[in-house]
Short mmCIF file of C-alpha atoms and ligand atoms in Angstrom, two decimals:
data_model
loop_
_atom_site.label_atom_id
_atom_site.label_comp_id
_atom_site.label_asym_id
_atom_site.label_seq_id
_atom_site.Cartn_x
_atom_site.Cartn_y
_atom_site.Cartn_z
CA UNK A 1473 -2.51 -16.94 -25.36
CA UNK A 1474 -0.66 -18.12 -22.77
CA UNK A 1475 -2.19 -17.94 -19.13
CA UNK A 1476 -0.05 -16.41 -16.01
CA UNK A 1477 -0.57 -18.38 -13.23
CA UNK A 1478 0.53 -15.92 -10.88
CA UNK A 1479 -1.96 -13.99 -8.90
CA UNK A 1480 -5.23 -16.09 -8.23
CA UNK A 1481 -7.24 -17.69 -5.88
CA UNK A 1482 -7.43 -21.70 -5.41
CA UNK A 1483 -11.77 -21.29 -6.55
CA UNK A 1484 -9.95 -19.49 -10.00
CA UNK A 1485 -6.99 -21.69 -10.58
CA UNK A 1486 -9.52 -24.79 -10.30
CA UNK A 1487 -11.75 -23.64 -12.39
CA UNK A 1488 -8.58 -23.03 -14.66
CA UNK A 1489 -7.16 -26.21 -14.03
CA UNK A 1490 -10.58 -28.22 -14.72
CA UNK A 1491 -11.50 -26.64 -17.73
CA UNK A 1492 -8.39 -27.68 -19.67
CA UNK A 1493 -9.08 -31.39 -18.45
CA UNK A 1494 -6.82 -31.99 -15.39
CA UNK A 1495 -8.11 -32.96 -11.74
CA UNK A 1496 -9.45 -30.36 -9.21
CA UNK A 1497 -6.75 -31.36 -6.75
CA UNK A 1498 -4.20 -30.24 -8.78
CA UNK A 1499 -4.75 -26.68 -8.65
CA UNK A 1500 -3.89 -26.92 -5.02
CA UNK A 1501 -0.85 -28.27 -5.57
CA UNK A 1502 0.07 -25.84 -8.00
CA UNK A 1503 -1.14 -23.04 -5.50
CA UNK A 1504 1.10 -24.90 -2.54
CA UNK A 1505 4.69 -24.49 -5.28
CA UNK A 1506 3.87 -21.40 -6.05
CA UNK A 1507 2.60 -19.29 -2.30
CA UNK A 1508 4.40 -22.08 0.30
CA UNK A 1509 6.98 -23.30 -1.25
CA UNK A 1510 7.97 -20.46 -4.17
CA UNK A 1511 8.82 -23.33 -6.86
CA UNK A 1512 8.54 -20.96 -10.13
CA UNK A 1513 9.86 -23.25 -12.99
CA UNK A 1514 7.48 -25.64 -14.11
CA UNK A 1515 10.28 -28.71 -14.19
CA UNK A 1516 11.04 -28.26 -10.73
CA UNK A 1517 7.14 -28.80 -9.90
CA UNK A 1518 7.79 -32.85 -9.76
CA UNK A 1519 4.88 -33.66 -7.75
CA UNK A 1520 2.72 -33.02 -10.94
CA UNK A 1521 2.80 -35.56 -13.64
CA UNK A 1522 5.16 -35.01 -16.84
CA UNK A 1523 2.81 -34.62 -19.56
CA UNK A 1524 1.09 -31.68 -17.17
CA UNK A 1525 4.53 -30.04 -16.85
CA UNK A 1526 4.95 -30.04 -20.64
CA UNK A 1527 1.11 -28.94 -21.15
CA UNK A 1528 1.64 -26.13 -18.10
CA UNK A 1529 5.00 -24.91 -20.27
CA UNK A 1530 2.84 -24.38 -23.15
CA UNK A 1531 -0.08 -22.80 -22.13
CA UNK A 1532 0.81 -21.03 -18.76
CA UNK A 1533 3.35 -18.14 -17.72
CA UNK A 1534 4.82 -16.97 -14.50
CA UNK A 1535 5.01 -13.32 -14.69
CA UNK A 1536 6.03 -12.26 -11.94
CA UNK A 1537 8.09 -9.29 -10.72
CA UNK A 1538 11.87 -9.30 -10.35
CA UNK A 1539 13.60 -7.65 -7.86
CA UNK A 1540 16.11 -4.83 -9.12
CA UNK A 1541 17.34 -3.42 -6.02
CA UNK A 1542 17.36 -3.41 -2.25
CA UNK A 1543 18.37 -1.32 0.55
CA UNK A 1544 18.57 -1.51 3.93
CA UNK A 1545 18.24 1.16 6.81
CA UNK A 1546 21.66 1.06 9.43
CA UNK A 1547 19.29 0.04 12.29
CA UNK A 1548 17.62 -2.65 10.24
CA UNK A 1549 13.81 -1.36 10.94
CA UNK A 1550 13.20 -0.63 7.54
CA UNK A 1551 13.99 -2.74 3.77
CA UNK A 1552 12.68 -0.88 0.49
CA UNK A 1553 12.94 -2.85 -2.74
CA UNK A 1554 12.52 -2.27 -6.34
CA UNK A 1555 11.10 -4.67 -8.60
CA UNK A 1556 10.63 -4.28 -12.23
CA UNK A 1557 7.22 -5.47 -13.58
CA UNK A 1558 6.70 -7.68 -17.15
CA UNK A 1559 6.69 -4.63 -19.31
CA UNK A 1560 10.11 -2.77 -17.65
CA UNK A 1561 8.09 -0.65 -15.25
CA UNK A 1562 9.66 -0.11 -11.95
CA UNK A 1563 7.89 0.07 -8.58
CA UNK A 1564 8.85 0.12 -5.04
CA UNK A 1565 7.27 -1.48 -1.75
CA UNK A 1566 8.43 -1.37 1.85
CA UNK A 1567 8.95 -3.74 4.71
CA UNK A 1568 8.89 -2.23 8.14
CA UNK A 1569 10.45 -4.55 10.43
CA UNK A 1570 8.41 -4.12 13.95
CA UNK A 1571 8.59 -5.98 16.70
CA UNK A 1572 5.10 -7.13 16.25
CA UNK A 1573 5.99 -8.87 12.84
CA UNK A 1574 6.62 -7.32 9.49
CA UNK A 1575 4.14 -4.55 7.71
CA UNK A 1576 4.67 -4.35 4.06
CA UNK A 1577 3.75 -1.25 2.03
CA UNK A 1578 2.49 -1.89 -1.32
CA UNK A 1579 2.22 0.22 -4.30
CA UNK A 1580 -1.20 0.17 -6.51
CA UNK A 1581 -0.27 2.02 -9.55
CA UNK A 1582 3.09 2.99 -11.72
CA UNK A 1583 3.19 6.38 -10.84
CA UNK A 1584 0.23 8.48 -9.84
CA UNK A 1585 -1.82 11.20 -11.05
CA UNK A 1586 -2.70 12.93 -7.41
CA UNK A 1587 -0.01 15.47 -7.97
CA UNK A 1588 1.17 15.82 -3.51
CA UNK A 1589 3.87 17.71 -3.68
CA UNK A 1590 5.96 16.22 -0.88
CA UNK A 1591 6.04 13.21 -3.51
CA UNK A 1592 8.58 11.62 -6.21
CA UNK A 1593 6.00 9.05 -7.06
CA UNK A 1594 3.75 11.79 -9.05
CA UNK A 1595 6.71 13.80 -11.06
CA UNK A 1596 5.50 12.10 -14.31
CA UNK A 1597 1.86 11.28 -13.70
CA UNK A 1598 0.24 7.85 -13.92
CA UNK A 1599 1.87 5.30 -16.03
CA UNK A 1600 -1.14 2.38 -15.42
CA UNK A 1601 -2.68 0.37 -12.49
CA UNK A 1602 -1.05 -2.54 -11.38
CA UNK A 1603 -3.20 -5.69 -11.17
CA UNK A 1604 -4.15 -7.42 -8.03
CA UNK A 1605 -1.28 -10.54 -9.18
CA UNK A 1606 1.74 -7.67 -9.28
CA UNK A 1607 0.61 -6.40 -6.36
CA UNK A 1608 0.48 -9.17 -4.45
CA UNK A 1609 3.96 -10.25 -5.89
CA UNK A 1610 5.44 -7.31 -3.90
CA UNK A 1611 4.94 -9.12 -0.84
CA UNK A 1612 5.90 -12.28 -2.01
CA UNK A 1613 9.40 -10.26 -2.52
CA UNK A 1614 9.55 -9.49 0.89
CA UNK A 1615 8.38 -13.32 2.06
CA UNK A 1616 10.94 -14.53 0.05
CA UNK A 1617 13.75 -12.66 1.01
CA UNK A 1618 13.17 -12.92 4.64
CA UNK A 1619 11.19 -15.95 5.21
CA UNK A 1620 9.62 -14.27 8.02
CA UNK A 1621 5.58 -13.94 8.57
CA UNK A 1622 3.71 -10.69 7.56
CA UNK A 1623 1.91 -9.17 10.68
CA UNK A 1624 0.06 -6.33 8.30
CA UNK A 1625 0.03 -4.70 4.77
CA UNK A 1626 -0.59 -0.98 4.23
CA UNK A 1627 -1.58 0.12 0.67
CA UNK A 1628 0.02 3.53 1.29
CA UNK A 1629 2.88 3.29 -1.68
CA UNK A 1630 2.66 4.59 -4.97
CA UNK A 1631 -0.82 5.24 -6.40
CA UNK A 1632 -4.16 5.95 -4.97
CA UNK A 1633 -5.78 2.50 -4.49
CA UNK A 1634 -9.62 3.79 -4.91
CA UNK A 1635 -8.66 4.64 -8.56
CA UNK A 1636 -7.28 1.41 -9.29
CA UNK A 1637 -10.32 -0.16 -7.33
CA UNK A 1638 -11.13 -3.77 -8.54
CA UNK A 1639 -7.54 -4.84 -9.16
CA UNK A 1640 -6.95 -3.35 -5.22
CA UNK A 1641 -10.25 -5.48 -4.00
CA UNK A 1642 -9.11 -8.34 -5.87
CA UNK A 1643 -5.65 -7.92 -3.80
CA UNK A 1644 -7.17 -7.84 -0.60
CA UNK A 1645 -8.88 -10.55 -1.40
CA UNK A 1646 -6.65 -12.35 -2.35
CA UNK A 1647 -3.80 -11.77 0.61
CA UNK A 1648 -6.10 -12.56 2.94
CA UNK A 1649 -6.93 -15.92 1.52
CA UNK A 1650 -6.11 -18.61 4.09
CA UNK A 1651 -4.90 -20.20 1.05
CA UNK A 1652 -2.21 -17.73 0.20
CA UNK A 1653 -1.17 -15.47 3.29
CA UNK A 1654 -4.19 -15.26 5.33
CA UNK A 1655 -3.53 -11.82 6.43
CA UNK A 1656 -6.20 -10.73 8.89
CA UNK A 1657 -8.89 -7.85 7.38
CA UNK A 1658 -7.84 -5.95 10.22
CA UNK A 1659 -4.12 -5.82 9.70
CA UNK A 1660 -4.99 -4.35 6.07
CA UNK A 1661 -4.66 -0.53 5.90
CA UNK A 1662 -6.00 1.27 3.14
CA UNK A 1663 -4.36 4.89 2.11
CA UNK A 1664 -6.65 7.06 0.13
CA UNK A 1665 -6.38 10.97 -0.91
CA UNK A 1666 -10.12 10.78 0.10
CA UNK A 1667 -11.96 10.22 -3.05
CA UNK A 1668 -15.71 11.10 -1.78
CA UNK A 1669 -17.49 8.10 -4.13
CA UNK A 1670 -15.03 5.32 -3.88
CA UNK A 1671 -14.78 5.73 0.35
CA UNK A 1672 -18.23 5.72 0.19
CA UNK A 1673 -18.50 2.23 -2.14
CA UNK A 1674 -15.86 0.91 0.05
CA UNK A 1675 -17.57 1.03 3.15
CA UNK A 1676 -20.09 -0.86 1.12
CA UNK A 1677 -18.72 -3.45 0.47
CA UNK A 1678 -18.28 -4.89 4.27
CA UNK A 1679 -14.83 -5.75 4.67
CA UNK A 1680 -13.03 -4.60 8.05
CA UNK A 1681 -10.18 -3.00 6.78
CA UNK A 1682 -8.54 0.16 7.96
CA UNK A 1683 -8.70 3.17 6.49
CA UNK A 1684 -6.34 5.96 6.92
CA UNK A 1685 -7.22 9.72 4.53
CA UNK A 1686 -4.18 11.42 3.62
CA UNK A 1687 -5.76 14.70 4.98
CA UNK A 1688 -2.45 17.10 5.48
CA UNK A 1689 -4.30 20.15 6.11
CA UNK A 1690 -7.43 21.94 8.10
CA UNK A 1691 -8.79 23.84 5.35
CA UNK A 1692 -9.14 23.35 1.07
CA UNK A 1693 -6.89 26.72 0.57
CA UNK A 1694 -3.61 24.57 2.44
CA UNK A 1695 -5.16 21.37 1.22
CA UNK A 1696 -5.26 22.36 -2.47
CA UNK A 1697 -1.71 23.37 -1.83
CA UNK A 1698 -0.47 20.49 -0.84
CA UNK A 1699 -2.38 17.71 -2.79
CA UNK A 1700 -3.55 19.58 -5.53
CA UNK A 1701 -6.06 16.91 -6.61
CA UNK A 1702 -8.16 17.18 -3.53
CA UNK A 1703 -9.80 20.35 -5.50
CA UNK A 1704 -12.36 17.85 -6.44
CA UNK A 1705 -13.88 17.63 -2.77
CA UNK A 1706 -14.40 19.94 -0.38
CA UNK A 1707 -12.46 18.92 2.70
CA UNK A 1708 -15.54 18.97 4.50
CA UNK A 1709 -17.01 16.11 2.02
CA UNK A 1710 -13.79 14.27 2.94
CA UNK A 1711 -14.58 14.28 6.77
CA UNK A 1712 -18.06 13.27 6.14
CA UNK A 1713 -17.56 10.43 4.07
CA UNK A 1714 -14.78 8.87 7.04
CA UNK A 1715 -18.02 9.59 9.68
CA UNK A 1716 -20.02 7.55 7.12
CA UNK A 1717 -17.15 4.37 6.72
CA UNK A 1718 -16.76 4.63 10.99
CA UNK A 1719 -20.54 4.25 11.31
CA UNK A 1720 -21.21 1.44 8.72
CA UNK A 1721 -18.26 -0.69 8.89
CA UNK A 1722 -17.02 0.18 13.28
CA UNK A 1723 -13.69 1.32 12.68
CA UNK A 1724 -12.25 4.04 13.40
CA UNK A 1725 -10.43 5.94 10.57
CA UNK A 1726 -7.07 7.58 10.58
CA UNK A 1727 -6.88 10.78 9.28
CA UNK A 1728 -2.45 10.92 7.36
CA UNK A 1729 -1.24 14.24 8.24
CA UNK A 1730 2.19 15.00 7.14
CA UNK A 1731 3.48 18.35 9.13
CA UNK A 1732 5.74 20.65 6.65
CA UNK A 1733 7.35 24.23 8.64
CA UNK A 1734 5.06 27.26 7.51
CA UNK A 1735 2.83 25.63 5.77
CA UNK A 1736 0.44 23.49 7.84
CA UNK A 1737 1.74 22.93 10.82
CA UNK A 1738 0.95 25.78 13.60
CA UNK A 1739 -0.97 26.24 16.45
CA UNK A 1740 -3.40 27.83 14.59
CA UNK A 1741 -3.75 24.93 12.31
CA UNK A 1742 -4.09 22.28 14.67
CA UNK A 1743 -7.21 24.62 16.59
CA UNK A 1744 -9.01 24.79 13.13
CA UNK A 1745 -8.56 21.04 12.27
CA UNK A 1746 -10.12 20.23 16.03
CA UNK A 1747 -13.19 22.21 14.72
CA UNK A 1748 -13.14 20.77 11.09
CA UNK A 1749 -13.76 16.79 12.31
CA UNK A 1750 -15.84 17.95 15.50
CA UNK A 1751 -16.06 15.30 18.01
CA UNK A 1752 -15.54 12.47 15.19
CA UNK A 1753 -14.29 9.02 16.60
CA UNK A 1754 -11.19 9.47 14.79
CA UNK A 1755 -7.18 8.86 15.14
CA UNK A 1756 -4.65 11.17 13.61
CA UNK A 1757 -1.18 10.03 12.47
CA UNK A 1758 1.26 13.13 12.53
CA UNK A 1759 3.82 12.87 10.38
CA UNK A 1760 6.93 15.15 10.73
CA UNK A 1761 7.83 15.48 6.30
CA UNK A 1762 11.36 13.70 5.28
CA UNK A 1763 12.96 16.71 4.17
CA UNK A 1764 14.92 15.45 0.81
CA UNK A 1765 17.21 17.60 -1.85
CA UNK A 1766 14.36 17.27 -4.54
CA UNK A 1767 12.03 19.10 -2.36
CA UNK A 1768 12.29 22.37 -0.47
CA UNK A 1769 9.93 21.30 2.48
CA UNK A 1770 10.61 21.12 5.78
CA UNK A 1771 10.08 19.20 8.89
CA UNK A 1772 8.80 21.60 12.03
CA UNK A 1773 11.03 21.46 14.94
CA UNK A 1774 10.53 18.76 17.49
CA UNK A 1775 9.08 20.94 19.73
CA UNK A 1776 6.40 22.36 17.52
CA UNK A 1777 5.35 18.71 16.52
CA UNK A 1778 4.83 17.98 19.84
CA UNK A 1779 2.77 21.44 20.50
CA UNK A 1780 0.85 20.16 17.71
CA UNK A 1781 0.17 16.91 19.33
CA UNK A 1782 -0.84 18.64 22.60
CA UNK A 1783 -3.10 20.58 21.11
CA UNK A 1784 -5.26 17.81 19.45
CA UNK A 1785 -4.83 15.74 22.66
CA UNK A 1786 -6.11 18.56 24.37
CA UNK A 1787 -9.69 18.04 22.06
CA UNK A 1788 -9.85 14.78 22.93
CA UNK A 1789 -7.87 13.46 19.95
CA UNK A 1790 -6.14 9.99 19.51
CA UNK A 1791 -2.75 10.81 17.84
CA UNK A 1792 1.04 9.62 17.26
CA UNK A 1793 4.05 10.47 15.61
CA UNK A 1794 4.98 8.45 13.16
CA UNK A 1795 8.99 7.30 13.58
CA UNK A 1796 10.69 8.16 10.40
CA UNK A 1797 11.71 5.52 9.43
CA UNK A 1798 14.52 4.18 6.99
CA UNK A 1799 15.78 8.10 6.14
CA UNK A 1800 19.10 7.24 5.06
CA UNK A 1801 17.33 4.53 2.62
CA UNK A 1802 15.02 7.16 0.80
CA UNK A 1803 11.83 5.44 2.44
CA UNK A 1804 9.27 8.15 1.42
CA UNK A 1805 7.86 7.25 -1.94
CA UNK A 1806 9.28 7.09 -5.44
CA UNK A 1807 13.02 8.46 -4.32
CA UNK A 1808 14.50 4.70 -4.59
CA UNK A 1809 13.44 4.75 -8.08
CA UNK A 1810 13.87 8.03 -8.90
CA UNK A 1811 17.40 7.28 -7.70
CA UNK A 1812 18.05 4.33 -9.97
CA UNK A 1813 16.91 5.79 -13.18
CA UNK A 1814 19.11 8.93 -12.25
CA UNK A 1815 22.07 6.59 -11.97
CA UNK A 1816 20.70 4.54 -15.07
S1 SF4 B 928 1.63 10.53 -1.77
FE1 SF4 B 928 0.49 8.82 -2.61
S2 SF4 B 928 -1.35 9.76 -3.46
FE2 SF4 B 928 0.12 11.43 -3.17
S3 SF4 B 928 1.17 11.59 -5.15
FE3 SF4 B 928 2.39 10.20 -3.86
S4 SF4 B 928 1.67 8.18 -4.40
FE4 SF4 B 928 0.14 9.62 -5.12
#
């Protein structure tokens, strides 16, 4: 069966390369067409000689994603494209254009089984994991179409990464590779529902990543509500585990909360989530929800995000608002795609 090139490191594509006869030096020339200079057809790679052209056309394929569609927001901060995998599935990924550089938010999985009910991604479950090659091909998209560097990659699209959890190591692995993008560790954030076990094997493995739990509430009644799969751990367990990846790996996690009117977003609230995480070394990311027409959830007023705020400041509390960005382009996830297959 044929091979796809797409998606390794120069140590696998030399071993690759080597064991089907051909020199060790030309793996990195395949690796320099494919990640520098985005060369894709075999003819056009002339620097190799013919008879490995005609041998690569055989044996190898580039499967790669294609972009179907993208959109950007009036003020030019934000570009969301989707790009249909090998087998027809669709996915969407995010560039935020900062002044900093560009952050690119992947997605891990074709749908997604955690069920958070702000979200289009999980209407129809998980469809599969995406390996660590399609992955990585969403922010080729972006390098492609811009041509600009990548400051920073968030895994915080559709999927829970921690489920999909070798193809998502192999990813980071791989973008990081001074070979391929050379993204720094530390620009790499991580978005997990807060799967106990898997936070826990992740801090084991030593890489100095960021780590940012989707938390969304102060208690497991609201929690439940909102992300029904986090019945598996007591929100308590949650916090614990992000005290255990701060003290073995030194940073400090971000604890995702999305603020929805009525629901999880009063004074009350904020009061019992400064005595749920204690005095935790800890930074919390407000998020004010997109309302959208699918969903009847709202954002609180402007003023009661900022009371919010206060009040965790108050404790001693690192926080921001996150800008909503890219509204008018659908940004939160699954909606581009759920828009296209609506129009399909
Ligand atoms: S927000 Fe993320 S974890 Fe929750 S359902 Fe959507 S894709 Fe899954």
């Amino acid at each position: 069966m044929a091979w796809n090139i797409w998606g390794h490191s120069l140590p696998e594509m030399e071993t690759w390369i080597t064991s089907h006869g051909f020199p060790k030096f030309r793996a990195k020339q395949l690796q320099d067409y494919l990640y520098r200079r985005y060369i894709f057809s075999f003819d056009d790679m002339t620097q190799l000689p013919g008879p490995m052209r005609e041998w690569l056309k055989e044996n190898a394929v580039l499967e790669k994603p294609v972009i179907m569609s993208h959109i950007t927001s009036n003020d030019g901060d934000t570009t969301k494209l989707l790009v249909k995998l090998s087998d027809g599935s669709l996915v969407e990924t995010v560039c935020m254009h900062h002044v900093y550089g560009n952050s690119i938010c992947v997605s891990t999985q074709v749908g997604c089984a955690m069920g958070c009910i702000f979200c289009a991604s999980t209407r129809n479950g998980l469809e599969r994991n995406l390996t660590a090659g399609e992955i990585l091909a969403q922010v080729y998209a972006f390098r492609e179409l811009f041509d600009a560097p990548i400051h920073s990659i968030v895994l915080m699209g559709a999927g829970e990464p921690l489920t999909n959890y070798d193809e998502v190591l192999r990813f980071i692995r791989l973008v990081s590779d001074p070979g391929l993008l050379n993204i720094s560790l530390r620009n790499i954030t991580l978005s997990t529902c807060g799967i106990v076990p898997m936070i826990d094997r992740l801090a084991a493995e030593g890489l100095p990543i960021t780590l940012a739990i989707s938390l969304h509430a102060p208690n497991d009644t609201i929690r439940n509500r909102i992300l029904p799969s986090s019945r598996h751990f007591k929100i308590e367990d949650v916090v614990a585990a992000a005290h255990r990846y701060f003290k073995k790996t030194g940073r400090r996690v971000t604890f995702e909360y999305i603020l929805i009117k009525d629901v999880n977003a009063s004074r009350e609230n904020a009061e019992e989530l400064c005595r749920l995480v204690g005095k935790m070394n800890c930074h919390f990311n407000l998020i004010p929800i997109n309302g959208t027409e699918h969903i009847k959830l709202y954002p609180p007023s402007w003023k009661d995000v900022k009371i919010f705020q206060e009040i965790l400041e108050k404790h001693g509390k690192s926080t921001t608002v996150r800008r909503q960005m890219g509204d008018e382009i659908q940004a939160a996830c699954g909606q581009l795609k759920r828009r296209y297959l609506e129009k399909k």
